[in-house]
Coordinates of C-alpha atoms in Angstrom, one line a residue:
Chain V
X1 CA 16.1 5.6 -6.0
X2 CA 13.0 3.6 -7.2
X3 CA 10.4 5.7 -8.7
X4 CA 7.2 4.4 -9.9
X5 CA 4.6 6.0 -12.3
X6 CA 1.4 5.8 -12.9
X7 CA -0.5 7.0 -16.6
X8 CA -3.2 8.4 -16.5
X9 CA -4.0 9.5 -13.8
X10 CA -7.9 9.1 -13.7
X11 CA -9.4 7.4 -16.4
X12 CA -13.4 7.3 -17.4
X13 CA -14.9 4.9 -19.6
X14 CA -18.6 3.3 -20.5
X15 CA -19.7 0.2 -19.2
X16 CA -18.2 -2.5 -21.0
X17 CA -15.2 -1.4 -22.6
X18 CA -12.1 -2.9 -22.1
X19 CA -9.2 -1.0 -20.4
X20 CA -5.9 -0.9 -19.6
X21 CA -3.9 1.1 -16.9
X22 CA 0.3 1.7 -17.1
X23 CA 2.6 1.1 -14.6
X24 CA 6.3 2.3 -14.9
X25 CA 9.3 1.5 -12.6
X26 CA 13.3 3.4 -12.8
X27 CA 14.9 0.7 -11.6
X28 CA 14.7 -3.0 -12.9
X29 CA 16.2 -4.5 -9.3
X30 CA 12.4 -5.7 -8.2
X31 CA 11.4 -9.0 -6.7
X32 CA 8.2 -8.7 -7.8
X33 CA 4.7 -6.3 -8.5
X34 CA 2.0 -5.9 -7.1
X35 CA -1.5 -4.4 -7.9
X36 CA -4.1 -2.7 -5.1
X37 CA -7.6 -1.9 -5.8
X38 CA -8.6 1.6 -3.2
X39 CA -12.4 2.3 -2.4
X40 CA -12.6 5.6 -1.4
X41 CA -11.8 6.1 2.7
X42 CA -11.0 2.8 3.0
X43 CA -7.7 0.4 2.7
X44 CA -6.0 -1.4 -0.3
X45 CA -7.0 -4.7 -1.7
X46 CA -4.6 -6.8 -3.6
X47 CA -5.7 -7.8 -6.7
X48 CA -2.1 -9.4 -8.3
X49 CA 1.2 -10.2 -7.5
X50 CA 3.7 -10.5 -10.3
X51 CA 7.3 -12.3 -9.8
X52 CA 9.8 -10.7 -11.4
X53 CA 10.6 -14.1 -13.2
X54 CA 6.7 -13.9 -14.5
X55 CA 5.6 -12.1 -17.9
X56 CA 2.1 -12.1 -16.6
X57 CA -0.6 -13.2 -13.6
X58 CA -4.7 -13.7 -14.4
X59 CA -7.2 -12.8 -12.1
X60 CA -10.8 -13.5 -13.3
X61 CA -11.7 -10.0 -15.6
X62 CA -7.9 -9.3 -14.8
X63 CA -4.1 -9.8 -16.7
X64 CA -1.4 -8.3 -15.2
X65 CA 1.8 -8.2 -17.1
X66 CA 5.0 -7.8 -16.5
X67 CA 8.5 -6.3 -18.8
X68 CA 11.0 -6.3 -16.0
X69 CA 13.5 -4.8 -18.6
X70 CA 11.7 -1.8 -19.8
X71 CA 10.7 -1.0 -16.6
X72 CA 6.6 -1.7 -17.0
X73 CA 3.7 -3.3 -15.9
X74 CA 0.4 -3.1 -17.1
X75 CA -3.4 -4.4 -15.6
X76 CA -6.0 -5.2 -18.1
X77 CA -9.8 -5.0 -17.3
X78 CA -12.2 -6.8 -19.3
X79 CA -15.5 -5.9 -19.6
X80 CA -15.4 -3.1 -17.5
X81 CA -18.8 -2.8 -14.9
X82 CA -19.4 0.3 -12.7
X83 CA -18.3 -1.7 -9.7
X84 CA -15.0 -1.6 -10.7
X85 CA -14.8 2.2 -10.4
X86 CA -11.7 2.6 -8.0
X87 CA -8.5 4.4 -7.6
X88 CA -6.1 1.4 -8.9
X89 CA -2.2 1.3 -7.8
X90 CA 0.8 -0.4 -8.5
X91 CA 3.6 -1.1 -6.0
X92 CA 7.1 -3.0 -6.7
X93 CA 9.5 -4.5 -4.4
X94 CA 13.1 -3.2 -4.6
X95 CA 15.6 -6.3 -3.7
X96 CA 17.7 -5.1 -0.6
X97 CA 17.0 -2.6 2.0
X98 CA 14.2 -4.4 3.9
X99 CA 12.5 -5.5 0.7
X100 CA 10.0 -2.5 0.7
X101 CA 7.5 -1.3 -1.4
X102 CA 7.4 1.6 -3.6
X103 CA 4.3 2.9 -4.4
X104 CA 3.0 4.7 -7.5
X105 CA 0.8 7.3 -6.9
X106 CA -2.5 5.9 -8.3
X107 CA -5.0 5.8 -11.6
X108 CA -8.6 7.1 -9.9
X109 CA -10.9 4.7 -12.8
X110 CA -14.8 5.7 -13.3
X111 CA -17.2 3.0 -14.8
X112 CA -19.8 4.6 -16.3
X113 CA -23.1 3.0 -17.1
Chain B
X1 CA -11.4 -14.6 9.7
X2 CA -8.0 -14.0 8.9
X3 CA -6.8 -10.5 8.6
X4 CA -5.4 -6.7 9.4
X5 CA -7.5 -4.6 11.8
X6 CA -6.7 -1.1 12.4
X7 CA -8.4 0.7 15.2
X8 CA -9.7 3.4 15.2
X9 CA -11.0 3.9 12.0
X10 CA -11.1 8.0 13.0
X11 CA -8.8 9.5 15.4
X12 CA -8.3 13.4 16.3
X13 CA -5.5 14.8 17.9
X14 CA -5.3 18.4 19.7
X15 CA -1.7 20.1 19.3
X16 CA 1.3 18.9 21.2
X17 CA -0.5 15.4 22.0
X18 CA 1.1 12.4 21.3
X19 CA -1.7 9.4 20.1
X20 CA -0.9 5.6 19.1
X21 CA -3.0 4.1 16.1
X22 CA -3.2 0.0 16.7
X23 CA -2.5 -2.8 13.5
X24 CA -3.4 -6.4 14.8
X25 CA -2.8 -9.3 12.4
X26 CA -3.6 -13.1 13.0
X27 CA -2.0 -13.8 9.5
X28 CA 1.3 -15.0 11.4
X29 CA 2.6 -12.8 9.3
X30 CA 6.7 -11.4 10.0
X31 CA 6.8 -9.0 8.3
X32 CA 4.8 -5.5 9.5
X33 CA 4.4 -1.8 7.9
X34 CA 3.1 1.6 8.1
X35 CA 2.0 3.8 5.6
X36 CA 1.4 7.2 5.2
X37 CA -1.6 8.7 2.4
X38 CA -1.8 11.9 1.6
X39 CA -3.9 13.5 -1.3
X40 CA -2.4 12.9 -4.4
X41 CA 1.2 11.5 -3.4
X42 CA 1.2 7.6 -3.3
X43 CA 1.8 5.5 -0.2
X44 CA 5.2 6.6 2.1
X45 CA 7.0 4.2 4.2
X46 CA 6.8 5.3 7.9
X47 CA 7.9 2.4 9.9
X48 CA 8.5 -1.6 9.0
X49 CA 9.7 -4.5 11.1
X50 CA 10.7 -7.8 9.7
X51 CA 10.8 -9.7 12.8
X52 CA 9.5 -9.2 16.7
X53 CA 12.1 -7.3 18.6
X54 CA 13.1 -4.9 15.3
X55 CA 12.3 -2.3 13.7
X56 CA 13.6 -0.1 11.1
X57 CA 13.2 3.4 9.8
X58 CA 11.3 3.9 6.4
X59 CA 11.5 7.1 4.3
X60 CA 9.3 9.6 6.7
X61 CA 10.2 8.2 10.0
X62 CA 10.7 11.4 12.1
X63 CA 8.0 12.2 14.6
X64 CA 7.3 8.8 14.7
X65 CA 7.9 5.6 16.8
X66 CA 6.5 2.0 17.0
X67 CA 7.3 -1.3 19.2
X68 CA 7.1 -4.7 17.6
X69 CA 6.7 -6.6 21.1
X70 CA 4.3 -9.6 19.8
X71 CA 4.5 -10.8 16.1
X72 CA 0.8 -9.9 15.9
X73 CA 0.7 -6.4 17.1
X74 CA 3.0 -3.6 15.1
X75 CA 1.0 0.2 16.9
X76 CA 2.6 3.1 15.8
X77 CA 2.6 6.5 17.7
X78 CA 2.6 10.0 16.1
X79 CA 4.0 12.2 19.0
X80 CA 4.1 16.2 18.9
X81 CA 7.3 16.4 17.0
X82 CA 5.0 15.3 14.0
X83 CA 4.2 18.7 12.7
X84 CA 1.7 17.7 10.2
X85 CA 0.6 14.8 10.9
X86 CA -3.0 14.7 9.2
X87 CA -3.5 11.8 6.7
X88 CA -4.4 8.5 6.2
X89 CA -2.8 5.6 8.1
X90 CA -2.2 1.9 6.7
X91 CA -0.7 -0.9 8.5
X92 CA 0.5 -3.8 6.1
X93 CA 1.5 -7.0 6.4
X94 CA 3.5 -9.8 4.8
X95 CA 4.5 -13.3 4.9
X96 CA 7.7 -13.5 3.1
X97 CA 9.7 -11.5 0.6
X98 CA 7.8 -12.9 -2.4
X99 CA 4.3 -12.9 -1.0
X100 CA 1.8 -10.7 -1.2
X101 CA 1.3 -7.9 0.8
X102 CA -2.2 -7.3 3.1
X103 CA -3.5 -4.0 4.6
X104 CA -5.8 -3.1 6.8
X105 CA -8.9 -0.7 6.6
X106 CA -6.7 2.3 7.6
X107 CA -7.0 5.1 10.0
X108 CA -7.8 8.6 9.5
X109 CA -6.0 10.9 12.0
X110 CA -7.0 14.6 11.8
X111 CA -5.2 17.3 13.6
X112 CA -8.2 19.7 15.7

């Protein structure tokens, strides 16, 4: 069964500072990753999808990367700002079964000016 | 604009009443989901169909049921056998296996 992890799980830093936030998976058998962005009461954005083929995807202030073989992903912010302050998850598809996603349970980040 | 919509954004149920939340998508998206939020615990599986016409159980499908009659339209119903069925609601959808996946704004059903 796919488990997925997520270290720390809240996180606050000063305006400015880079970050990074951990994502780990059991079970190497993904198609690929993907990261959310959750406002509080309200729905998940996507920020970056990772094929399991790709080391890493760029978004803007944001790298996602990608060791299929260990079993991790990170998402690096640069230059944090206050408006990033959000609860940040990581999801991976498991080949088979309906290609769902697995979920991990979420790092709550605070931007602090 | 393309997108999820989710409606309503706040529902409340009395005991032993069965409610249906609605997920609309003119993505032309196949792929369909529901999810399940709950403080601290990371999104469950309720309910996914790949295709109109089927459906298939995810990991906390009891007390639940949806329909998948038009590719655009995926509602799911929380009936009475749900005994605790307070949480936060998310309807997803995707293109194909390798595409991302979109949600909707989500809907907050509370038991009263």
């Amino acid at each position: 069964k796919q488990e997925v992890t997520q270290i720390p799980a809240a996180l606050s830093v000063p305006e400015g500072e880079n970050l990074v936030l951990n994502c780990s998976f059991t079970d190497s058998a993904i198609y690929n990753l993907q990261w959310f962005r959750q406002d509080p009461g309200k729905g998940l954005t996507s920020l970056l999808l990772i094929q399991s083929s790709q080391r890493e995807q760029t978004s803007g202030r944001l790298n996602a990367s990608l060791d299929k073989s260990s079993g991790r992903s990170t998402l690096y912010i640069a230059a944090s700002q206050p408006g990033d302050s959000a609860t940040y998850l990581c999801a991976v598809r498991r080949t088979g079964g309906g290609n769902k996603l697995t979920f991990g349970t979420g790092t709550q980040l605070k931007v602090e000016l | 604009d393309g997108g999820i919509t989710q409606s309503p954004k706040y529902l409340f149920r009395k005991e032993g009443q069965n409610v249906t939340l609605s997920c609309e998508q003119n993505l032309n998206h196949d792929a369909m989901y529901w999810y399940r939020q709950d403080p601290g615990q990371g999104l469950r599986l309720i309910y996914y169909s790949q295709i109109v016409n089927d459906f298939q159980k995810g990991d906390i499908a009891e007390g639940y049921s949806v329909s998948r009659e038009k590719k655009e339209s995926f509602p799911l119903t929380v009936t009475s056998a749900q005994k605790n069925p307070t949480a936060f609601y998310l309807c997803a959808s995707r293109a194909a296996v390798n595409t991302e996946a979109f949600f909707g704004q989500g809907t907050r059903l509370t038991v009263v």
